[in-house]
Structures are given as C-alpha cells and as structure tokens.
Coordinates of C-alpha atoms and ligand atoms in Angstrom, one line a residue:
M353 CA -2.0 21.7 -16.6
N354 CA 0.6 23.4 -18.4
F355 CA 3.7 22.9 -16.1
Q356 CA 7.0 24.7 -16.1
N357 CA 10.2 23.8 -14.9
T358 CA 11.1 26.9 -12.9
L359 CA 11.3 27.4 -9.3
A360 CA 8.6 30.3 -9.3
F361 CA 6.3 28.0 -11.0
A362 CA 6.9 25.3 -8.3
K363 CA 6.5 27.7 -5.6
Q364 CA 3.3 29.0 -7.1
L365 CA 1.7 25.5 -7.0
D366 CA 2.8 25.1 -3.4
E367 CA 1.2 28.4 -2.6
Q368 CA -1.9 27.2 -4.1
D369 CA -1.9 23.8 -2.3
E370 CA -4.6 23.4 0.2
L371 CA -2.6 20.7 1.9
K372 CA 0.6 22.6 2.2
Q373 CA 0.6 22.9 5.9
F374 CA 0.6 19.0 6.4
R375 CA 4.2 19.0 5.6
E376 CA 4.9 20.8 9.1
L377 CA 3.3 17.6 10.6
F378 CA 6.1 15.3 9.8
Y379 CA 10.0 14.9 10.9
F380 CA 12.2 14.9 7.9
P381 CA 15.7 13.3 8.1
I382 CA 18.5 15.5 8.1
I383 CA 21.6 15.3 5.9
N384 CA 24.6 17.7 5.7
G385 CA 22.7 19.8 8.1
K386 CA 19.6 20.1 5.9
E387 CA 16.3 18.5 5.7
V388 CA 16.2 15.6 2.8
I389 CA 14.2 15.6 -0.2
Y390 CA 12.2 12.6 0.8
F391 CA 10.6 10.6 -2.0
T392 CA 10.4 7.1 -0.2
G393 CA 6.9 7.2 1.3
N394 CA 6.3 4.2 -0.7
S395 CA 8.7 2.3 1.4
L396 CA 8.7 3.9 4.8
G397 CA 6.4 6.8 5.3
L398 CA 7.7 9.8 7.3
Q399 CA 7.0 9.8 11.2
P400 CA 4.2 12.3 12.2
K401 CA 5.4 14.6 14.9
T402 CA 2.4 13.5 16.9
T403 CA 3.2 9.7 16.9
Q404 CA 5.2 9.9 19.8
D405 CA 2.5 11.3 22.0
Y406 CA 0.1 8.8 20.9
V407 CA 2.4 6.0 21.9
V408 CA 3.7 7.8 25.1
D409 CA -0.1 7.9 26.2
E410 CA -0.3 4.0 25.9
L411 CA 3.0 3.7 27.8
E412 CA 1.6 6.1 30.6
D413 CA -1.7 4.3 30.7
W414 CA 0.2 0.9 31.1
A415 CA 2.3 2.3 33.9
T416 CA -1.0 3.9 35.6
F417 CA -3.3 0.8 35.1
G418 CA -1.3 -2.3 34.6
V419 CA -3.8 -4.8 33.3
E420 CA -6.8 -2.8 34.1
G421 CA -5.7 -0.6 31.1
H422 CA -7.7 -3.2 28.9
F423 CA -10.8 -1.4 30.4
H424 CA -9.6 1.9 31.9
A425 CA -6.9 3.2 29.5
R426 CA -8.0 6.5 27.8
K427 CA -8.5 4.2 24.7
P428 CA -9.3 0.9 26.3
W429 CA -6.9 -1.8 25.0
M430 CA -9.4 -4.6 24.7
P431 CA -11.4 -2.9 22.0
Y432 CA -8.5 -1.0 20.9
H433 CA -8.7 -2.2 17.2
E434 CA -12.3 -1.0 16.7
I435 CA -10.9 2.5 16.7
F436 CA -9.9 1.8 13.1
P437 CA -12.7 0.9 10.8
R438 CA -14.3 4.3 10.5
Q439 CA -11.3 5.7 9.2
L440 CA -9.9 2.9 7.1
S441 CA -13.0 2.3 5.4
K442 CA -12.9 5.8 3.7
I443 CA -9.4 4.7 2.6
I444 CA -10.1 1.2 1.3
G445 CA -13.5 2.0 0.1
C446 CA -15.4 -0.4 2.1
K447 CA -17.8 -1.0 5.0
E448 CA -16.8 -0.8 8.3
N449 CA -17.6 -4.2 9.2
E450 CA -15.3 -5.4 6.2
V451 CA -12.1 -4.1 7.7
V452 CA -9.9 -5.1 10.6
V453 CA -6.4 -4.1 11.7
M454 CA -4.2 -6.9 12.7
N455 CA -0.6 -8.8 12.3
S456 CA 1.6 -8.0 9.3
L457 CA 0.9 -8.1 5.5
T458 CA 2.6 -11.3 4.7
V459 CA 1.0 -13.1 7.5
N460 CA -2.5 -11.7 6.6
L461 CA -2.0 -12.8 2.8
H462 CA -1.4 -16.3 4.1
L463 CA -4.4 -16.2 6.5
L464 CA -6.8 -15.0 3.7
M465 CA -5.4 -17.6 1.5
V466 CA -6.5 -20.2 4.1
T467 CA -9.9 -18.9 3.4
F468 CA -9.8 -18.1 -0.3
Y469 CA -7.4 -20.4 -1.8
K470 CA -9.0 -24.0 -1.4
P471 CA -7.7 -25.7 -4.5
T472 CA -9.3 -28.9 -5.9
K473 CA -7.9 -31.2 -8.3
H474 CA -9.3 -29.2 -11.4
R475 CA -9.6 -25.7 -10.0
Y476 CA -6.1 -24.9 -8.4
K477 CA -4.5 -22.2 -10.4
I478 CA -3.5 -18.6 -9.2
I479 CA -3.1 -16.0 -11.8
C480 CA -0.9 -12.9 -10.7
E481 CA 1.1 -10.2 -12.1
A482 CA 4.8 -11.0 -13.2
K483 CA 7.3 -9.4 -10.9
A484 CA 5.0 -9.3 -8.0
F485 CA 6.7 -8.3 -4.6
P486 CA 8.9 -11.1 -3.7
S487 CA 7.2 -11.8 -0.4
D488 CA 3.9 -12.3 -2.4
Q489 CA 5.8 -14.6 -4.7
Y490 CA 7.1 -16.8 -1.8
A491 CA 3.6 -16.6 -0.2
L492 CA 1.8 -18.0 -3.4
E493 CA 4.6 -20.5 -4.2
S494 CA 4.4 -21.9 -0.7
Q495 CA 0.5 -22.0 -0.6
V496 CA 0.6 -23.8 -3.8
K497 CA 3.2 -26.4 -2.6
Y498 CA 1.4 -26.9 0.8
H499 CA -1.6 -28.1 -1.1
G500 CA 0.5 -30.5 -3.4
F501 CA 0.6 -28.8 -6.7
A502 CA 3.8 -27.6 -8.6
P503 CA 4.2 -23.7 -8.7
E504 CA 5.2 -24.0 -12.3
D505 CA 2.0 -25.4 -13.2
A506 CA -0.4 -23.8 -10.7
I507 CA 1.0 -20.3 -10.9
I508 CA 0.2 -18.2 -14.1
E509 CA 2.2 -14.9 -14.3
V510 CA 0.6 -12.3 -16.7
K511 CA 3.7 -10.3 -18.2
P512 CA 4.3 -7.0 -20.0
G513 CA 4.2 -7.4 -23.8
E514 CA 7.6 -7.5 -25.5
G515 CA 9.7 -4.4 -25.0
E516 CA 7.0 -3.1 -22.5
H517 CA 7.1 -2.1 -18.9
S518 CA 3.4 -2.2 -18.0
I519 CA 0.9 -5.2 -18.2
R520 CA -1.8 -4.5 -20.6
Q521 CA -5.2 -4.8 -19.1
E522 CA -6.6 -6.8 -22.1
D523 CA -3.8 -9.4 -21.6
I524 CA -4.8 -9.7 -17.8
I525 CA -8.5 -10.3 -18.7
A526 CA -7.5 -12.8 -21.4
A527 CA -5.4 -14.8 -19.3
I528 CA -8.3 -14.9 -16.9
K529 CA -10.7 -15.8 -19.4
Q530 CA -8.5 -18.5 -21.1
S531 CA -8.0 -20.3 -17.7
N532 CA -10.8 -22.7 -18.4
N533 CA -12.3 -22.7 -15.0
Q534 CA -9.1 -23.9 -13.6
T535 CA -8.4 -20.8 -11.8
A536 CA -9.2 -20.8 -8.0
L537 CA -7.6 -17.2 -7.2
V538 CA -6.7 -14.1 -9.1
L539 CA -4.2 -12.0 -6.9
F540 CA -2.7 -8.9 -8.0
G541 CA -1.1 -6.0 -6.3
G542 CA -3.3 -2.8 -6.4
V543 CA -0.1 -0.9 -7.5
N544 CA 2.9 -2.9 -8.7
Y545 CA 5.8 -2.1 -6.4
Y546 CA 8.3 -2.0 -9.3
T547 CA 6.9 -0.1 -12.0
G548 CA 4.2 1.7 -10.2
Q549 CA 1.6 0.4 -12.4
L550 CA -2.0 0.6 -11.0
F551 CA -4.2 -2.0 -12.0
D552 CA -7.8 -1.9 -13.1
M553 CA -9.1 -3.6 -9.9
K554 CA -12.9 -3.6 -10.9
S555 CA -12.2 -5.2 -14.1
I556 CA -9.9 -7.8 -13.0
T557 CA -12.4 -8.7 -10.3
E558 CA -15.3 -9.0 -12.7
A559 CA -13.2 -11.1 -15.0
A560 CA -12.2 -13.5 -11.9
H561 CA -15.6 -13.7 -11.1
S562 CA -16.9 -14.6 -14.4
V563 CA -14.9 -17.7 -14.5
G564 CA -15.8 -18.7 -10.9
A565 CA -12.5 -17.5 -9.2
Y566 CA -11.9 -15.2 -6.1
A567 CA -10.4 -11.8 -6.6
G568 CA -8.0 -10.5 -4.1
F569 CA -5.5 -7.5 -3.8
D570 CA -2.3 -6.8 -2.0
L571 CA -2.7 -3.0 -1.5
A572 CA 0.7 -2.5 0.0
H573 CA 1.5 0.3 -2.5
A574 CA -2.2 1.3 -3.1
A575 CA -3.6 2.0 0.5
G576 CA -3.4 5.7 1.4
N577 CA -2.0 6.2 -2.4
V578 CA -4.8 5.6 -4.9
E579 CA -8.6 5.7 -4.8
L580 CA -10.0 2.3 -3.7
H581 CA -13.4 1.2 -3.9
M582 CA -13.1 -2.4 -2.6
H583 CA -16.7 -3.0 -1.5
D584 CA -18.1 -1.4 -4.9
W585 CA -15.8 -3.2 -7.0
D586 CA -17.0 -6.6 -5.4
V587 CA -13.5 -7.5 -4.4
D588 CA -13.3 -10.6 -2.5
F589 CA -10.4 -9.9 0.0
A590 CA -7.5 -7.6 0.3
C591 CA -4.6 -6.8 2.8
W592 CA -2.1 -4.1 3.1
C593 CA 0.7 -2.7 5.4
S594 CA 0.5 0.5 7.2
Y595 CA 4.2 1.6 7.1
K596 CA 4.2 2.7 3.5
Y597 CA 1.9 5.4 2.4
L598 CA 0.2 5.0 5.8
N599 CA 3.1 6.3 7.7
S600 CA 2.6 4.0 10.7
G601 CA 6.0 3.2 11.4
P602 CA 8.5 0.3 10.5
G603 CA 6.8 -3.1 10.6
G604 CA 3.5 -1.5 11.5
V605 CA 0.3 -3.1 12.0
G606 CA -1.3 -4.4 8.7
G607 CA -4.9 -4.4 7.6
V608 CA -7.4 -6.7 5.9
Y609 CA -10.5 -6.3 3.9
I610 CA -13.0 -8.9 3.5
H611 CA -16.2 -8.2 1.5
E612 CA -19.3 -8.6 3.9
R613 CA -20.8 -11.5 2.0
H614 CA -17.8 -13.5 3.2
A615 CA -17.0 -11.7 6.5
S616 CA -20.5 -12.5 7.7
N617 CA -20.4 -16.1 6.8
T618 CA -19.0 -17.6 9.8
E619 CA -18.9 -21.1 8.4
L620 CA -16.0 -20.1 6.0
P621 CA -12.9 -22.1 6.8
R622 CA -10.1 -19.9 8.5
F623 CA -7.3 -20.2 11.2
A624 CA -8.9 -19.4 14.2
G625 CA -7.7 -17.5 17.4
W626 CA -9.5 -16.3 20.5
W627 CA -9.8 -12.5 19.4
G628 CA -11.9 -13.7 16.3
Y629 CA -14.2 -15.3 18.7
T630 CA -17.9 -13.7 19.5
K631 CA -17.2 -11.0 21.8
E632 CA -20.2 -11.5 24.2
T633 CA -18.8 -15.2 25.2
R634 CA -15.1 -14.9 24.4
F635 CA -14.3 -15.1 28.0
K636 CA -16.4 -18.1 28.8
M637 CA -13.4 -19.8 26.9
D638 CA -15.6 -22.5 25.7
K639 CA -14.8 -25.3 23.6
G640 CA -15.7 -24.8 19.7
F641 CA -14.7 -21.6 17.9
E642 CA -17.7 -19.2 17.3
A643 CA -16.5 -16.4 14.7
I644 CA -17.3 -12.8 14.8
P645 CA -19.6 -12.3 11.7
T646 CA -17.3 -9.4 10.6
A647 CA -13.7 -9.1 9.0
E648 CA -12.8 -9.1 13.0
G649 CA -13.7 -12.9 12.9
W650 CA -10.3 -13.4 11.4
Q651 CA -8.4 -11.9 14.2
L652 CA -6.1 -14.2 16.1
S653 CA -4.5 -12.4 18.9
N654 CA -5.3 -9.2 21.2
A655 CA -4.3 -5.9 19.8
P656 CA -0.6 -4.7 19.6
V657 CA -1.6 -1.5 21.0
L658 CA 1.9 0.4 20.7
S659 CA 1.9 -0.3 17.2
M660 CA -1.6 0.5 16.9
A661 CA -1.3 3.8 18.6
A662 CA 1.2 4.9 15.8
H663 CA -1.4 3.8 13.0
K664 CA -4.0 5.9 14.9
A665 CA -1.6 9.0 14.9
S666 CA -1.4 8.7 11.3
L667 CA -4.8 8.0 10.2
D668 CA -6.1 11.1 12.4
I669 CA -3.9 13.0 9.9
F670 CA -5.4 11.2 6.9
D671 CA -8.8 12.2 8.4
E672 CA -8.0 15.9 8.8
A673 CA -6.5 16.2 5.3
G674 CA -9.3 14.3 3.5
I675 CA -8.7 11.4 1.1
D676 CA -10.2 13.3 -1.9
K677 CA -8.0 16.3 -1.5
L678 CA -4.9 13.9 -1.1
H679 CA -5.8 12.2 -4.3
T680 CA -6.2 15.5 -6.2
K681 CA -2.8 16.7 -4.9
R682 CA -1.4 13.2 -5.6
R683 CA -2.1 13.5 -9.4
L684 CA -0.7 17.0 -9.6
L685 CA 2.5 15.9 -7.8
S686 CA 3.2 12.9 -10.0
G687 CA 2.1 14.6 -13.3
Y688 CA 4.7 17.5 -12.4
L689 CA 7.3 14.7 -11.8
H690 CA 6.7 13.3 -15.2
Y691 CA 6.8 16.6 -16.8
I692 CA 10.2 17.5 -15.0
L693 CA 11.7 14.2 -16.1
N694 CA 10.5 14.4 -19.5
D695 CA 12.0 18.0 -19.8
L696 CA 15.1 16.7 -18.3
N697 CA 15.5 14.1 -20.9
S698 CA 14.6 16.4 -23.7
R699 CA 17.6 18.5 -22.8
Q700 CA 20.2 15.6 -23.1
K701 CA 21.8 14.5 -26.5
E702 CA 21.0 10.9 -25.4
K703 CA 17.9 9.7 -23.4
L704 CA 19.3 8.7 -20.0
I705 CA 16.0 7.8 -18.2
E706 CA 13.2 5.8 -19.3
I707 CA 10.0 6.3 -17.4
I708 CA 8.5 2.9 -16.9
T709 CA 5.5 3.8 -15.0
P710 CA 2.3 4.7 -17.2
A711 CA 1.9 8.2 -18.2
D712 CA -1.7 8.1 -17.7
D713 CA -2.4 9.3 -14.3
N714 CA -5.3 6.7 -14.1
A715 CA -3.0 4.0 -14.3
R716 CA -0.5 5.1 -11.7
G717 CA -0.1 6.3 -8.0
C718 CA 2.5 8.7 -6.6
Q719 CA 5.4 6.5 -7.6
V720 CA 7.4 7.1 -10.8
S721 CA 9.9 4.5 -11.6
M722 CA 12.9 5.7 -13.7
L723 CA 14.7 2.9 -15.5
M724 CA 18.5 4.5 -15.7
L725 CA 19.8 3.8 -19.2
K726 CA 23.4 4.7 -18.1
E727 CA 25.3 5.0 -14.9
G728 CA 22.2 4.5 -12.9
K729 CA 23.7 3.4 -9.6
K730 CA 26.3 6.3 -9.9
I731 CA 23.7 8.8 -10.3
F732 CA 21.5 7.2 -7.5
D733 CA 24.6 7.6 -5.0
E734 CA 25.0 11.1 -6.1
L735 CA 21.5 11.8 -5.2
T736 CA 21.8 10.4 -1.9
R737 CA 25.0 12.4 -1.3
Q738 CA 23.1 15.4 -2.1
G739 CA 20.2 14.7 0.2
V740 CA 17.6 13.0 -2.0
I741 CA 16.3 9.8 -0.6
A742 CA 14.8 7.8 -3.4
D743 CA 15.1 3.9 -3.8
W744 CA 17.4 1.8 -5.7
R745 CA 16.1 -1.4 -7.2
E746 CA 18.3 -3.9 -9.1
P747 CA 19.3 -3.9 -11.8
N748 CA 18.9 -0.2 -12.7
V749 CA 15.5 1.2 -11.4
I750 CA 15.3 4.3 -9.4
R751 CA 11.9 4.6 -7.6
V752 CA 10.6 8.1 -6.6
A753 CA 7.3 8.7 -4.8
P754 CA 6.3 12.2 -3.9
V755 CA 3.5 11.9 -1.7
P756 CA 0.7 14.5 -1.1
L757 CA 0.9 14.7 2.8
Y758 CA 4.4 16.0 2.9
N759 CA 6.0 16.5 -0.4
S760 CA 5.8 19.9 -2.3
F761 CA 6.4 20.9 -5.9
E762 CA 9.3 22.6 -5.0
D763 CA 10.8 19.2 -3.9
I764 CA 10.2 18.0 -7.3
Y765 CA 11.6 21.1 -8.9
R766 CA 14.8 20.7 -6.8
F767 CA 15.1 17.0 -7.5
G768 CA 15.1 17.8 -11.3
E769 CA 17.7 20.5 -10.8
I770 CA 19.9 18.0 -8.7
I771 CA 19.6 15.2 -11.3
S772 CA 20.5 17.9 -14.2
S773 CA 23.5 18.9 -12.4
I774 CA 24.5 15.5 -11.9
L775 CA 24.0 14.6 -15.5
K776 CA 26.4 17.5 -16.4
Ligands
PLP373 C1 6.0 -3.9 1.2 C2 5.4 -5.3 0.7 C3 5.4 -6.5 1.3 C4 5.9 -6.6 2.8 O1 5.4 -7.3 3.4 P1 5.7 -7.5 5.0 O2 4.8 -8.7 5.3 O3 5.0 -6.1 5.6 O4 7.0 -7.4 5.3 C5 4.6 -7.5 0.9 N1 4.2 -7.2 -0.6 C6 4.1 -6.2 -1.1 C7 3.4 -6.0 -2.5 C8 4.9 -5.0 -0.6 O5 4.7 -3.9 -1.3

C-alpha cells in the first residue's frame, strides 16, 4: 500500500478498518485529562471493559454457592479450564487436546523442560537465540546446572551477524545442524521481545528434528500477535503468558501447548499434581499418578478461577474479532508505523532512529523497536509526558507495539507528529 503521512490518510484507513469499533471495548489510561496513545500491548494489554463483569460473576457465585460453586457456578469451577481450548487452539494453531491454561509462563517453561530436556552425557546442549528474555535465560541456565552441566558449554546462543540486529535464519539452521547430535533441545522465542524479530518456527522445528532434538517456543510475544500453526509446524511444545497481547491482566494465567503425540503419551516424565490426574478417578485419591492423556495431564493445581475469568473476557473479544482479521490489520498497522518512522528519518539532517525490527512483515509482529542514536532517554521521557505510552529498554531502545484490537492508524500518525515535534 502507498502510505501517506497525513491525518486525513490515517483517518481514511481507520474509516475502512473493519475492527475499528473494538477500540471502544477497552479502557485507555488518562494522562493530562486525555486518553493516552497506548503502544505497550506487548507488555501489558489494556483492560477490556467486560473483564470486571466476568470477574464479579465469579465473586458472586462464590458468595452464593461457597464450595458448591465447583459444580453450580454459572461456569462451574471444577472444569473451568476446559472453556479455553476451543478459543486458544485458534490463536495457537493447534488441536484442542494440545492446549491447557495453567500457572504462569516461567513456571510452565520449567515444567515443560522437565519433560523435554532430559540431557544425557552426549546429548545435552540447548540452542537458543542470543538476548532471549532474561527469565528464559535464567530458566535455561538453572535447568542446565540442575542436570550437572555448565551453561557456557551447554547453552549455544545464535547471534545476529556483525553490525546486524536480526538473527539470520541460515545461521540458526547452521547452528542446529552443526551441533553434531549433541543438541537435546532447541528453544526460541516465537518473537524476540527486544528486536521484535519473528522467527521461522516451522524451519527451526524441522532442523531440530533432523538432528534428533526437541523444538520448543516461548510464545510470550507471539500469542495473540502473529499467525501460529504449532501443530502443523510439528512443534513439540510451547508456552506463553496471557497478559501481553492476550489482554488478560497483570500476572494473568499462562498457557501451554504440547503436540498430541507427546500429550497422549502418559508415560512421559513430568512433575505431577492432582489436576493432571485422570478425571474419572481423580477423587478416589489413590496412590500412583495416572495422567490425563492430553495437555491437561501436565496440570498441577485446580483452576485459578478469578484470573481465568479475566482471560475468558479477553478471549471472547478475540473470538468476536476473528484472528484472521486481526492479522490483516496488524500487518497494516506495523507497516504504517515503519513508513512513518522512515519518513521522519528522511526529514532529519542526521539519522536519529534506527529501526532494528525486520522490515519484512513476515518477519515481525506488531512490535517495532527503535534504536535511538541520540538523546534516546530524553525523547522517551518527553513522549511519556505528552501521553504516549511506549517502552524503554536499556541501553537505548524504544519499543512500540500498535495492536489491532485497540490501536488506530491515527494513533500512529499522531505518534509521528509528537516525535517530530520533540526532535525540533
Ligand atoms: C514477558 C515474558 C516473560 C515473563 O515471564 P513470567 O513468568 O510471566 O513473569 C518470560 N519470557 C518471555 C520471552 C517474555 O516475553
């Protein structure tokens, strides 16, 4: 599309946007009496106006029924988590028996590694992206140490080329192929949290399998953001959080995908709890764990219903909008943001912003990361003062993520105008 850096053009795109009314379904924070331009849906998604009712319903049912709410609540609590697979399977691209909502992200990553990282003397390495999200780095490091290996030896990070910001696909594949059957696990983010690079998960999975390793993905920045086909790509496992693009509230409940060939294998080792136990006989409370033969077999505890209620409120909105329409709008939004930033740069005597997110919209999601070449923190603070909520990452990156459910093209145009005025 031929974009233009004018308010009229931005408004015209908004007018044509089939999803434009969804913005009304969310609360925007207010700064100086005005709704902010909110670009941090990659960090904490906005609150749907319906969330409160979903949570209050559960509080009411708790007041009304006490413990009987497990059976008599409007959405009975005992099988509460079972309301999610239908909706999440569309977002994650998997079968319903391959997905379960539970715990939080880093906890789930550890639980999945109990199953999928069982190193031996010869096969113990993990291949991951350089500059993975710190929690993932700590998880990998501590898992490796737990098994008696040294992180420097066991963890192979694939880095961007000299002077580059994105990791080349061929470098990832080469690193996997070169690992001489020493690799136990390939674990990448779906979208890197810092650069916004979207990895080719299908090829990474193929390469991992070709050397006899498992392939897993942390979808924190991918779930609800980019097209995912976990099952068709043959990915072994994945996990994500629900509070970023999935708008389910701070610290919201996480989710897990396990390919059905593993999910149905009740012999696979895991750390077990009563909620992963075969439902028919769970309450006999017999000795000896018998796993549910689906992703549910990895559950430990009964459902955190209040947090799940907020998750449900958000997923109902995703359902209504339709994931395909969201992807179409996402590409346009981030394309427009790229265009505006490039236009801005071209008007400066000296380049001030380097976009470190891939320009190819098949290699990125909503997020565009701006490496600030001068006065980055000052510009960022001024943006905040003027009502733009973006995200600062040391040493000098501003991350901006227009999301299709509630951001508009006008948001992006106005953002460009504000930066432009700050640069003057
Ligand atoms: C946001 C994020 C996390 C956060 O983990 P929690 O366990 O939810 O606190 C972990 N990993 C990645 C890649 C993230 O983007």
